[in-house]
Coordinates of C-alpha atoms and ligand atoms in Angstrom, one line a residue:
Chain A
X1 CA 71.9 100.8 89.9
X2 CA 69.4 98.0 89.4
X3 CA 68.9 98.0 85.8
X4 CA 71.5 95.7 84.2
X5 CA 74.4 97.2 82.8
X6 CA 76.2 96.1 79.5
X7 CA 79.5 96.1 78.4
X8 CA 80.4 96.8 75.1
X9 CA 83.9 97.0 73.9
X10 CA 83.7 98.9 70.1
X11 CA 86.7 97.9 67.6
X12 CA 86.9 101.4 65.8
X13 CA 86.1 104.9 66.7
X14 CA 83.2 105.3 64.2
X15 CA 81.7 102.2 65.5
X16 CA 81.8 103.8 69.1
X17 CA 80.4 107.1 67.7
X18 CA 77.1 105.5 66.5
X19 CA 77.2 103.2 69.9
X20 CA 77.2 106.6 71.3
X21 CA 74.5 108.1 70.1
X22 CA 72.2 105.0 70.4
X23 CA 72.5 104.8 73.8
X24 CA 72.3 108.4 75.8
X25 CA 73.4 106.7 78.6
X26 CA 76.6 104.8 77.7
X27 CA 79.7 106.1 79.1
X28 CA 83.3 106.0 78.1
X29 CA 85.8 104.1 80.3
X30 CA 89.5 103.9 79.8
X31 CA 91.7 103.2 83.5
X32 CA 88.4 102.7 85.0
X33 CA 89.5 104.6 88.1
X34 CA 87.1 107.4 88.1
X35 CA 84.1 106.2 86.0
X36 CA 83.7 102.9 88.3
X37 CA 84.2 104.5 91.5
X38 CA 81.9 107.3 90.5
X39 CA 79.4 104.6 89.7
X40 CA 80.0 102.6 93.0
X41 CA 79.1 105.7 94.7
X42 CA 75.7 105.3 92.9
X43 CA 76.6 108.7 91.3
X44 CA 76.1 107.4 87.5
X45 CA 72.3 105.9 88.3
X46 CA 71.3 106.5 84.3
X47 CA 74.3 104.3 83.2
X48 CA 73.3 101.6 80.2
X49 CA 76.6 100.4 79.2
X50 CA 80.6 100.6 79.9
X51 CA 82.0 101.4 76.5
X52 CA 85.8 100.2 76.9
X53 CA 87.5 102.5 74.5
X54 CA 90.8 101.4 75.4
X55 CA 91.6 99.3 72.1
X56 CA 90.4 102.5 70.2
X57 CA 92.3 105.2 71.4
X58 CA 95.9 105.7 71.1
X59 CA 98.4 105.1 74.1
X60 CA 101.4 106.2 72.6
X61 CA 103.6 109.1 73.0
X62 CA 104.8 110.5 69.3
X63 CA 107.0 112.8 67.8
X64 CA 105.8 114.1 64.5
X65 CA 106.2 117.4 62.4
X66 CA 107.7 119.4 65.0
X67 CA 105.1 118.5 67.9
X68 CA 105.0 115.7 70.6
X69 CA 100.9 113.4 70.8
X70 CA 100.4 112.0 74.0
X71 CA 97.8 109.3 73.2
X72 CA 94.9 109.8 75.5
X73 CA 95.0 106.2 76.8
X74 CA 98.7 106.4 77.9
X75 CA 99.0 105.3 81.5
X76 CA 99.8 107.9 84.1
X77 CA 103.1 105.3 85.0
X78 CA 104.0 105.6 81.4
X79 CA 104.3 109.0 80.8
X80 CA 105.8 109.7 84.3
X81 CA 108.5 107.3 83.6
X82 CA 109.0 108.2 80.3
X83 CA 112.8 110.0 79.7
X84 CA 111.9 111.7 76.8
X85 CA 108.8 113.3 78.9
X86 CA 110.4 113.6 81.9
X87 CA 113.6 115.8 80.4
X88 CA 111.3 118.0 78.5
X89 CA 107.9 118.3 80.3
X90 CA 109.3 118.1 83.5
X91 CA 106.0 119.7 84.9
X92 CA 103.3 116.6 83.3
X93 CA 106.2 114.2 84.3
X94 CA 105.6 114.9 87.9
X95 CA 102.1 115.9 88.0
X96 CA 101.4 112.3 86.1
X97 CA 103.6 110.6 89.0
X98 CA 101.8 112.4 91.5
X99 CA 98.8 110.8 90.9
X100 CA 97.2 108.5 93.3
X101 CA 99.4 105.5 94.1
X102 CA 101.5 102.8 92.1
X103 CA 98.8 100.3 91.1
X104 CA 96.2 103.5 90.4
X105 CA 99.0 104.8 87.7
X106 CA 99.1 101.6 86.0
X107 CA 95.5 101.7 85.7
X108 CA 94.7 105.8 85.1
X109 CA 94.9 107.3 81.7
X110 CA 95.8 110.9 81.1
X111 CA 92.4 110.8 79.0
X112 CA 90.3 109.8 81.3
X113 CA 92.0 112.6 83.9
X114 CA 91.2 115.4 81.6
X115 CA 87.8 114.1 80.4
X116 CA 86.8 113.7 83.8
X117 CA 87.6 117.3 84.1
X118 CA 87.9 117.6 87.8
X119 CA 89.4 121.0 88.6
X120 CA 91.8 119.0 90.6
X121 CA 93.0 117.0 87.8
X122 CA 96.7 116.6 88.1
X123 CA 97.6 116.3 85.1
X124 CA 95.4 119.3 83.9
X125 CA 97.4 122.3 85.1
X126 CA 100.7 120.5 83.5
X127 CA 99.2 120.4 80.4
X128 CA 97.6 124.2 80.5
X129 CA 101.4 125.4 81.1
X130 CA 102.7 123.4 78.3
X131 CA 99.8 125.3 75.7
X132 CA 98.1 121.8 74.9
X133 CA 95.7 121.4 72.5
X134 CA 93.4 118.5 73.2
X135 CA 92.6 115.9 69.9
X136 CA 89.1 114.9 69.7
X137 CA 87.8 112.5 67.3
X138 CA 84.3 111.3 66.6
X139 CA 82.7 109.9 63.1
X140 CA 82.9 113.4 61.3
X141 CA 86.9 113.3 61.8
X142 CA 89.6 114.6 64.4
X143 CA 90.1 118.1 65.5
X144 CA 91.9 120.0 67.8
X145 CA 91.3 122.6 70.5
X146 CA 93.2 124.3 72.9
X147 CA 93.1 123.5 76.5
X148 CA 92.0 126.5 78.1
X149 CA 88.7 126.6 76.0
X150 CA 88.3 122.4 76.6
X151 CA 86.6 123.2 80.0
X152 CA 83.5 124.6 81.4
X153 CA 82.7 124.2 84.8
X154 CA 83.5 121.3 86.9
X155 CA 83.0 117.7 85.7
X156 CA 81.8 119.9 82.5
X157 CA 84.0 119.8 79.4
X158 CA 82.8 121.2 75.5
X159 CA 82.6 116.8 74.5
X160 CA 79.6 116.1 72.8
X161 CA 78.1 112.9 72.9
X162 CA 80.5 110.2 70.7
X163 CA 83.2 112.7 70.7
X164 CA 86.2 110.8 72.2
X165 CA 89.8 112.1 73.4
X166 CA 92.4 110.6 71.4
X167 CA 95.4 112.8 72.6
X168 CA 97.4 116.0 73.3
X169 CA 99.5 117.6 71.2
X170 CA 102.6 119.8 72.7
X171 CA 105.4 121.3 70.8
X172 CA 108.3 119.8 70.4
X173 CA 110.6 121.4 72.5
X174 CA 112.4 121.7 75.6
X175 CA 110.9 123.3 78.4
X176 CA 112.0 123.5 82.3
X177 CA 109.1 123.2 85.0
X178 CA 107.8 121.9 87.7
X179 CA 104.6 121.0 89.2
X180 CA 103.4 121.2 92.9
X181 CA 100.7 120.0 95.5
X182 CA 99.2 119.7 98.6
X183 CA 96.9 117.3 99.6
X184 CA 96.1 115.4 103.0
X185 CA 98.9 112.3 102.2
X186 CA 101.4 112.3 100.0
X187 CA 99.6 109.8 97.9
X188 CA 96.1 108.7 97.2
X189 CA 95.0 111.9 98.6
X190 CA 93.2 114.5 95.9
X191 CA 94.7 117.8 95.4
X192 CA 93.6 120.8 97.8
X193 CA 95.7 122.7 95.5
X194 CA 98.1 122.2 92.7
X195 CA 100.6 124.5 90.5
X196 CA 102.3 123.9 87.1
X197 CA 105.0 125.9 86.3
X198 CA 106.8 125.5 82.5
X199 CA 109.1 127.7 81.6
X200 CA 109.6 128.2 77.5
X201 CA 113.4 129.2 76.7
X202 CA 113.8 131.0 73.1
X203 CA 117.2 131.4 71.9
X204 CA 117.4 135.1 72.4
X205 CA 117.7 134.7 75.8
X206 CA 114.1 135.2 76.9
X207 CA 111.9 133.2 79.0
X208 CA 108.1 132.8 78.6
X209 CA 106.3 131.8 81.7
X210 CA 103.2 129.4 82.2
X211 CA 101.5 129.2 85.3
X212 CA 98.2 127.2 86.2
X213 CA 96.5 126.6 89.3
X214 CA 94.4 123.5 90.4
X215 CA 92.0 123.6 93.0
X216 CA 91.4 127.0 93.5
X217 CA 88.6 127.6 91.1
X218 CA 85.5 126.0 89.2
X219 CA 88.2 124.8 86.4
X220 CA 92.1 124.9 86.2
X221 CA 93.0 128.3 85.6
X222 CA 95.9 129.9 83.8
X223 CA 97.8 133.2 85.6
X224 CA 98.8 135.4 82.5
X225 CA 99.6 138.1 84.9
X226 CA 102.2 136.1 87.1
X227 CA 103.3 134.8 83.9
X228 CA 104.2 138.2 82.5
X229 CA 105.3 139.6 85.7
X230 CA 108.0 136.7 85.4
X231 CA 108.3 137.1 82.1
X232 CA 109.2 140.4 82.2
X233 CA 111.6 140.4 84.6
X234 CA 114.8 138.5 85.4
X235 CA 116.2 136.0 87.2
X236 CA 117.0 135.4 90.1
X237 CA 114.0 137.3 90.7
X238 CA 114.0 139.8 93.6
X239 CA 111.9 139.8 96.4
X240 CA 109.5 142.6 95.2
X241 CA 109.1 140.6 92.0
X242 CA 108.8 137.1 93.5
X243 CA 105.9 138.7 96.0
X244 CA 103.8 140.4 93.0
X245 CA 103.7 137.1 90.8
X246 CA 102.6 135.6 94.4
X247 CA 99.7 138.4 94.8
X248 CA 99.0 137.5 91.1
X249 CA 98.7 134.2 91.5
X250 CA 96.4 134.6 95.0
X251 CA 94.2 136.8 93.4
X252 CA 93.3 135.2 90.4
X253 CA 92.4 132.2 93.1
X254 CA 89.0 132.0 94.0
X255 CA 88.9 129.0 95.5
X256 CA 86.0 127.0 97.6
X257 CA 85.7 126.0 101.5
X258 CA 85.1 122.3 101.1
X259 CA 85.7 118.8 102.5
X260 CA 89.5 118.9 101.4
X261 CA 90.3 122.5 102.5
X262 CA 89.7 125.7 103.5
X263 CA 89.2 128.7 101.4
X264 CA 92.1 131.3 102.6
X265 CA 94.2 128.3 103.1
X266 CA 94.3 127.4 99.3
X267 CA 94.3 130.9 98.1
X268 CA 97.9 131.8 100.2
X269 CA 99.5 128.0 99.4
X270 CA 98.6 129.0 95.7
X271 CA 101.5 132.0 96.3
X272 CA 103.3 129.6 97.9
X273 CA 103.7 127.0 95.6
X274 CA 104.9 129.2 93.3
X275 CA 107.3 130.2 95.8
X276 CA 108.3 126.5 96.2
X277 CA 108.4 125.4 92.6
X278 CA 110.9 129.0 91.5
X279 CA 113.1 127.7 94.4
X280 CA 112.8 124.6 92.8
X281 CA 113.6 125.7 90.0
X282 CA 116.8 128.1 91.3
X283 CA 115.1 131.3 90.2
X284 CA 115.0 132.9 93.3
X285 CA 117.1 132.2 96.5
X286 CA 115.9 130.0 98.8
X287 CA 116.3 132.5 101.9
X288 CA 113.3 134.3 100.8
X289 CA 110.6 134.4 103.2
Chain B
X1 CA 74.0 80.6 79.9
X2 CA 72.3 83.3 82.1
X3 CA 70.9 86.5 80.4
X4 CA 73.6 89.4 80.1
X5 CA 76.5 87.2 80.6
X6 CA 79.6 87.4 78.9
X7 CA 82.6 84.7 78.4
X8 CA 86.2 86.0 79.0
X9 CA 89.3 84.1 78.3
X10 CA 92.1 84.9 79.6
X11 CA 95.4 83.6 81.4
X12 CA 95.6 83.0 85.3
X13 CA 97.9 82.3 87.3
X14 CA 99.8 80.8 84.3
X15 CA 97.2 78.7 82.7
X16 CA 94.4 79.6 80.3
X17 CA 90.8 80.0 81.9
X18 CA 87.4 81.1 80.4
X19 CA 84.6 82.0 82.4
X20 CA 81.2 83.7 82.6
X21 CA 80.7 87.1 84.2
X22 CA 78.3 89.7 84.4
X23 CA 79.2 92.9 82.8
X24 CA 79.7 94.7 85.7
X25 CA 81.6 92.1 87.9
X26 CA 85.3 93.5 89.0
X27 CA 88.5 91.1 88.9
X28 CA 88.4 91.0 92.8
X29 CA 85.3 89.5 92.5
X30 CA 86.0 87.3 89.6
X31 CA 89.1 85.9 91.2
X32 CA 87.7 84.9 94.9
X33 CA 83.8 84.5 93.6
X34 CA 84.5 82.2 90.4
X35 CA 88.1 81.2 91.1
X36 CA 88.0 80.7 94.8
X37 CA 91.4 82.5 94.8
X38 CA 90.2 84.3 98.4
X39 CA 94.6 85.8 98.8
X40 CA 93.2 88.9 96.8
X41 CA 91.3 90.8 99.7
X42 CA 88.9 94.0 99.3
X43 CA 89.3 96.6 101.9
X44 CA 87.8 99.9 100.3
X45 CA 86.5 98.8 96.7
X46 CA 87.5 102.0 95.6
X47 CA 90.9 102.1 94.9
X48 CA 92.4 103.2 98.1
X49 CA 93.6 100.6 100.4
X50 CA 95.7 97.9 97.8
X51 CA 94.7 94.8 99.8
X52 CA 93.0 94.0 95.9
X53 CA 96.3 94.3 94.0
X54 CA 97.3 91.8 91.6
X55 CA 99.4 92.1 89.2
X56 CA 97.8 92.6 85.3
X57 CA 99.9 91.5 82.5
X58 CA 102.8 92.0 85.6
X59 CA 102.2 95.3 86.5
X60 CA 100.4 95.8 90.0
X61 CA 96.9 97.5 89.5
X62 CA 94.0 97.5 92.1
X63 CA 91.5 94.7 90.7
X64 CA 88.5 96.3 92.5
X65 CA 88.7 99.0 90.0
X66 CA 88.8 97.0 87.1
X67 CA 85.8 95.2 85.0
X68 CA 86.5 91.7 84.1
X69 CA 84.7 92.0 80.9
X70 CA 88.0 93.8 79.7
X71 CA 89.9 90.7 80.1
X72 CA 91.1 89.2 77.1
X73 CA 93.4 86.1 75.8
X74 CA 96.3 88.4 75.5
X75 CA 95.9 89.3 79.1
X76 CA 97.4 86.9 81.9
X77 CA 96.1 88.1 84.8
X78 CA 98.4 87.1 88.7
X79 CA 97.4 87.0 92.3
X80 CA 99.1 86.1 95.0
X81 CA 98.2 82.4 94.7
X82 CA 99.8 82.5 91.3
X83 CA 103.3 83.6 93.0
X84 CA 103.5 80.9 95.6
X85 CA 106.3 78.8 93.9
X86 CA 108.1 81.8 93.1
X87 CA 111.4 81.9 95.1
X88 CA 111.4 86.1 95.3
X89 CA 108.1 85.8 97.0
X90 CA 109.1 82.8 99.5
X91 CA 111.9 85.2 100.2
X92 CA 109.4 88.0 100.7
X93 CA 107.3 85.8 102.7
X94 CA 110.0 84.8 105.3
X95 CA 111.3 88.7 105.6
X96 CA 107.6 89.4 106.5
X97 CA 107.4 86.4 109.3
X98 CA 111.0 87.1 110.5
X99 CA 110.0 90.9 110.5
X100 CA 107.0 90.6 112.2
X101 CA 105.4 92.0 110.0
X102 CA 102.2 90.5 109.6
X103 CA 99.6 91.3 112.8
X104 CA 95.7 90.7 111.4
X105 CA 96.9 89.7 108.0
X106 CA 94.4 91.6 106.2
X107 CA 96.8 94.0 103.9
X108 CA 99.2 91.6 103.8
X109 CA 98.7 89.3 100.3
X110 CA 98.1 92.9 98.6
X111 CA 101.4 94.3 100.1
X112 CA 103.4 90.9 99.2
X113 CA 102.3 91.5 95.8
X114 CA 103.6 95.0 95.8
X115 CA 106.8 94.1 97.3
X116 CA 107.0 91.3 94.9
X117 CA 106.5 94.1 92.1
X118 CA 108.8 96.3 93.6
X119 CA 111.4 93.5 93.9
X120 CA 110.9 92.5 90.9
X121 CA 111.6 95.7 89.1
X122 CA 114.6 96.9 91.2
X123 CA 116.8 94.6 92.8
X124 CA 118.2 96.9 94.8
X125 CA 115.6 99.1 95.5
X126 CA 116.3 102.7 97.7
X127 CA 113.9 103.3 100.8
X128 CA 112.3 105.8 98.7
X129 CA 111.2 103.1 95.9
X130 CA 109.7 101.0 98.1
X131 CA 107.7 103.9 99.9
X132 CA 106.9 104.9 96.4
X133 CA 105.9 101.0 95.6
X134 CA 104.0 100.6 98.9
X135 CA 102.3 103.9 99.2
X136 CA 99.2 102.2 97.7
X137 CA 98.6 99.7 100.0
X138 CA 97.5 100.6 103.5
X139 CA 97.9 98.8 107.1
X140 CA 96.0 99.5 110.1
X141 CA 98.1 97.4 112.1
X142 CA 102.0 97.4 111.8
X143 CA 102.6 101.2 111.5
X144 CA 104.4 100.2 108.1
X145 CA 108.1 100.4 109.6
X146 CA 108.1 96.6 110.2
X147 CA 106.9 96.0 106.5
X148 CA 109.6 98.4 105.2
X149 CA 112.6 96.2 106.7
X150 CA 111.2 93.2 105.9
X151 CA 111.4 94.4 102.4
X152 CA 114.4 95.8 102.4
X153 CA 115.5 92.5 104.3
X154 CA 114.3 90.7 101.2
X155 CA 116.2 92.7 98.8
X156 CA 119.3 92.1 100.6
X157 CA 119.3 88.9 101.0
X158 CA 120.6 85.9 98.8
Ligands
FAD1 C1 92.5 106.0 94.9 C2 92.5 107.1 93.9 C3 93.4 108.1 93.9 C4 93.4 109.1 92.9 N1 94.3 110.1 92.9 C5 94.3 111.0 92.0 C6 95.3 112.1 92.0 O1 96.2 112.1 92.9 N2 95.3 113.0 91.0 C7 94.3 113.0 90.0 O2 94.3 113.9 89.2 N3 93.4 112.0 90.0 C8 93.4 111.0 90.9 N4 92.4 110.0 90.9 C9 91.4 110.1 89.8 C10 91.7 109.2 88.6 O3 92.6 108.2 88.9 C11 92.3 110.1 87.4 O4 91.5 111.1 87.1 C12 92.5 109.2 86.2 O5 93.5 109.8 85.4 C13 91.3 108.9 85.4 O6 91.6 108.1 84.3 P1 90.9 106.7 83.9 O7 91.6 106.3 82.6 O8 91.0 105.8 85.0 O9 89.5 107.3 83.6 P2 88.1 106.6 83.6 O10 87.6 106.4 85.0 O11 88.1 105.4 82.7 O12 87.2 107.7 82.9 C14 87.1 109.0 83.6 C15 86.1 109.8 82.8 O13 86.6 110.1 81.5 C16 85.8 109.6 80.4 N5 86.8 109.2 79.4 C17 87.8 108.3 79.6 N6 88.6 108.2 78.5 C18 88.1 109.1 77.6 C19 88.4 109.5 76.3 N7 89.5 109.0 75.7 N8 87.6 110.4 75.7 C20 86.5 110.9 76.3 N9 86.2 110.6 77.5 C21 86.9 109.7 78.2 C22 85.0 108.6 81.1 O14 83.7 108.4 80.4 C23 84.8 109.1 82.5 O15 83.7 110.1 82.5 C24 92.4 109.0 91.8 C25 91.5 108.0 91.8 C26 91.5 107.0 92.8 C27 90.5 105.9 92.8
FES2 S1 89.7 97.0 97.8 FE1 90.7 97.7 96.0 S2 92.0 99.3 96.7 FE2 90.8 98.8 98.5
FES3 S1 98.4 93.6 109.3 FE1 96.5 94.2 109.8 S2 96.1 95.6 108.2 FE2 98.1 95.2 107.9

């Protein structure tokens, strides 16, 4: 931390993608909230420069061509209060209001929680369950990827140096959901495990589930089996139904003992926050055990 | 000017500043180190405590989690000094005193400012928007039910 660090604030993406890849060790920042406490920790001791991308990445939510953009710089206070988010994500609504407390969602970007690719992420499992595809721009152009291949380990994501997140894109539709945690406080406290639920209504009458899970392995992982269990079946699910998407969802949980949480305590609240959010949700009664 | 410095301008507490700063230098310690505005306290550094919060372009945010550098003339940046002729605080202010509570003092100019925020938003806030409003800033003295009625006692009030 003794060098001197520079801050560089670039006016347009293709000058940030040759800043980029000058400098190996400049870093994105957007809310701040991560990168700078990361680097208070003395965990960034390579760092050359802050490269505030803020003015070059979008913070608004759009609705074009059928799909919804959530501009990567939009503030976690933004989205949550958003109505438009709010009555058809219902799942990123709340996992973006879970985050931290008031004055961190003013300052936290949905960009910055996905780059930062914590498998605790709030905001990750919402957009898993809502089949996001991530935009990335650098100076060659934009493209898009889909969520579940955006991530490779923890803190480890497929960005390569001057790639940048601009935003998510979601279909434009309505979904139901709900999204779920446990952590030591109700706020301010990081996730010991998490669970997005969106359900996708089609006009025949059927129901596609998405489930992810934060927490309970090296990334945010999706449960296709729960999902089809769900899927398959009908509500209000019985109990037999209910307690194999819960097995599903245990299994596929191979979480870590660390200094949040306990290993078989995150893999049975995983069942049980599925539990929670269908009960939420009125798909199965709430005298279930 | 030293080496690696950088000039900001930028509004404060209603007027239009400039200063130097060093590229790494957070608002907290902009505000008490070059402004001698010492209201803004820092508990934690790291986000987690709110006795930093000011409000940025009105909107509370932690200021030891935010790089001065950023700051620009568009931005007007408030801390509690900035709020002291400001009748919704001097009502917040009495609340707390009547209230009791204040005990050490050391929390208290971050949670005025998130009252203030919270007061200023809603004027009738429900219990659960101020817990939602406060739950960023932490006390180790009052137990928190003594702030909650004071701020309740300062939304009802005339
Ligand atoms: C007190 C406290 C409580 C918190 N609570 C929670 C919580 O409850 N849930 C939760 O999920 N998180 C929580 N966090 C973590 C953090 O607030 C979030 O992850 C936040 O969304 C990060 O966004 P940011 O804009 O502040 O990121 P920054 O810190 O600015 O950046 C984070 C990382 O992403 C990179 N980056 C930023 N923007 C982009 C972009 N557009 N393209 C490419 N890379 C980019 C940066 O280089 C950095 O590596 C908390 C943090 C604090 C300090
Ligand atoms: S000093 Fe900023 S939150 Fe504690
Ligand atoms: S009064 Fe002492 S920390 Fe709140």
């Amino acid at each position: 931390m003794n060098h001197e660090i520079q801050y560089f604030r670039p006016n347009t993406l293709k000058e940030a993608a040759s800043f980029f890849s000058d400098n190996p060790f400049a870093y994105p920042i957007a809310g701040g909230t991560d990168i700078l406490v990361k680097w208070k920790n003395g965990g960034l001791p390579q760092l050359s420069h802050f490269v505030d991308v803020r003015k070059i990445v979008p913070s608004m939510i759009v609705k074009e061509n059928g799909k919804v953009i959530i501009g990567a710089g939009c503030a976690m206070n933004v989205l949550a209060l958003d109505p438009f988010i709010a009555g058809n994500f219902p799942a990123l609504s709340s996992a973006a209001w879970s985050v931290g407390s008031f004055q961190i969602r003013n300052m936290a970007t949905i960009g910055g929680n996905v780059a930062n690719a914590s498998p605790a992420g709030d905001t990750i499992p919402a957009l898993l369950a809502l089949d996001a595809n991530v935009i990335l721009g650098n100076s060659a152009g934009t493209r898009k990827i889909p969520i579940l291949e955006f991530f490779s380990g923890p803190g480890k994501t497929v960005l390569k140096r001057g790639d940048l997140i601009e935003g998510f894109e979601v279909k434009n539709c309505q979904t139901k959901g709900a999204f779920l945690k446990l952590g030591t406080r109700a706020s301010n406290a990081i996730s010991k495990v998490s669970l997005a639920l969106s359900i996708f209504e089609s006009k025949l009458g059927s129901s596609e589930f998405r489930i992810a899970l934060g927490a309970v392995a090296s990334t945010v992982i999706r449960c296709k089996k729960a999902e089809t269990i769900l899927g398959e079946s009908s509500a209000p699910f019985s109990n037999e139904v209910l307690n194999e998407a819960m097995v599903a969802v245990q299994e596929i949980s191979k979480p870590i003992d660390d200094i949040r949480s306990a290993k078989v305590y995150r893999k049975k609240m995983a069942g049980v926050l599925l539990k929670r959010a269908l009960i939420a949700l009125r798909l199965v009664s709430s005298s279930v055990d | 000017m030293k080496k690696n410095q950088l000039v900001v301008q930028f509004k404060l507490n209603g007027r239009m500043v400039s200063s130097e700063v060093s590229p790494t230098m957070t608002m907290l310690d902009l505000l008490r180190e070059k402004f001698f505005l010492t209201a803004t306290k820092e508990g934690c550094g790291k986000g987690e405590c709110g006795a930093c919060t000011i409000l940025l372009n009105g909107l509370p945010v932690n200021s030891c989690l935010q790089l001065a550098a950023a700051l620009s003339p568009e931005d007007e940046v408030t801390s509690l000094e900035g709020l002291v002729f400001d009748p919704l605080l001097k009502k917040i202010q009495n609340s707390f005193v009547q209230e009791g509570a204040v005990q050490c003092g050391f929390c208290t100019p971050g949670m005025l400012v998130s009252s203030y925020a919270v007061l200023k938003s809603k004027k009738n806030p429900s219990d659960q928007d101020i817990k939602e409003g406060l739950a960023g800033n932490i006390c180790r003295c009052t137990g928190y039910m003594k702030i909650m009625s004071a701020v309740k006692k300062a939304a009802t009030e005339e």
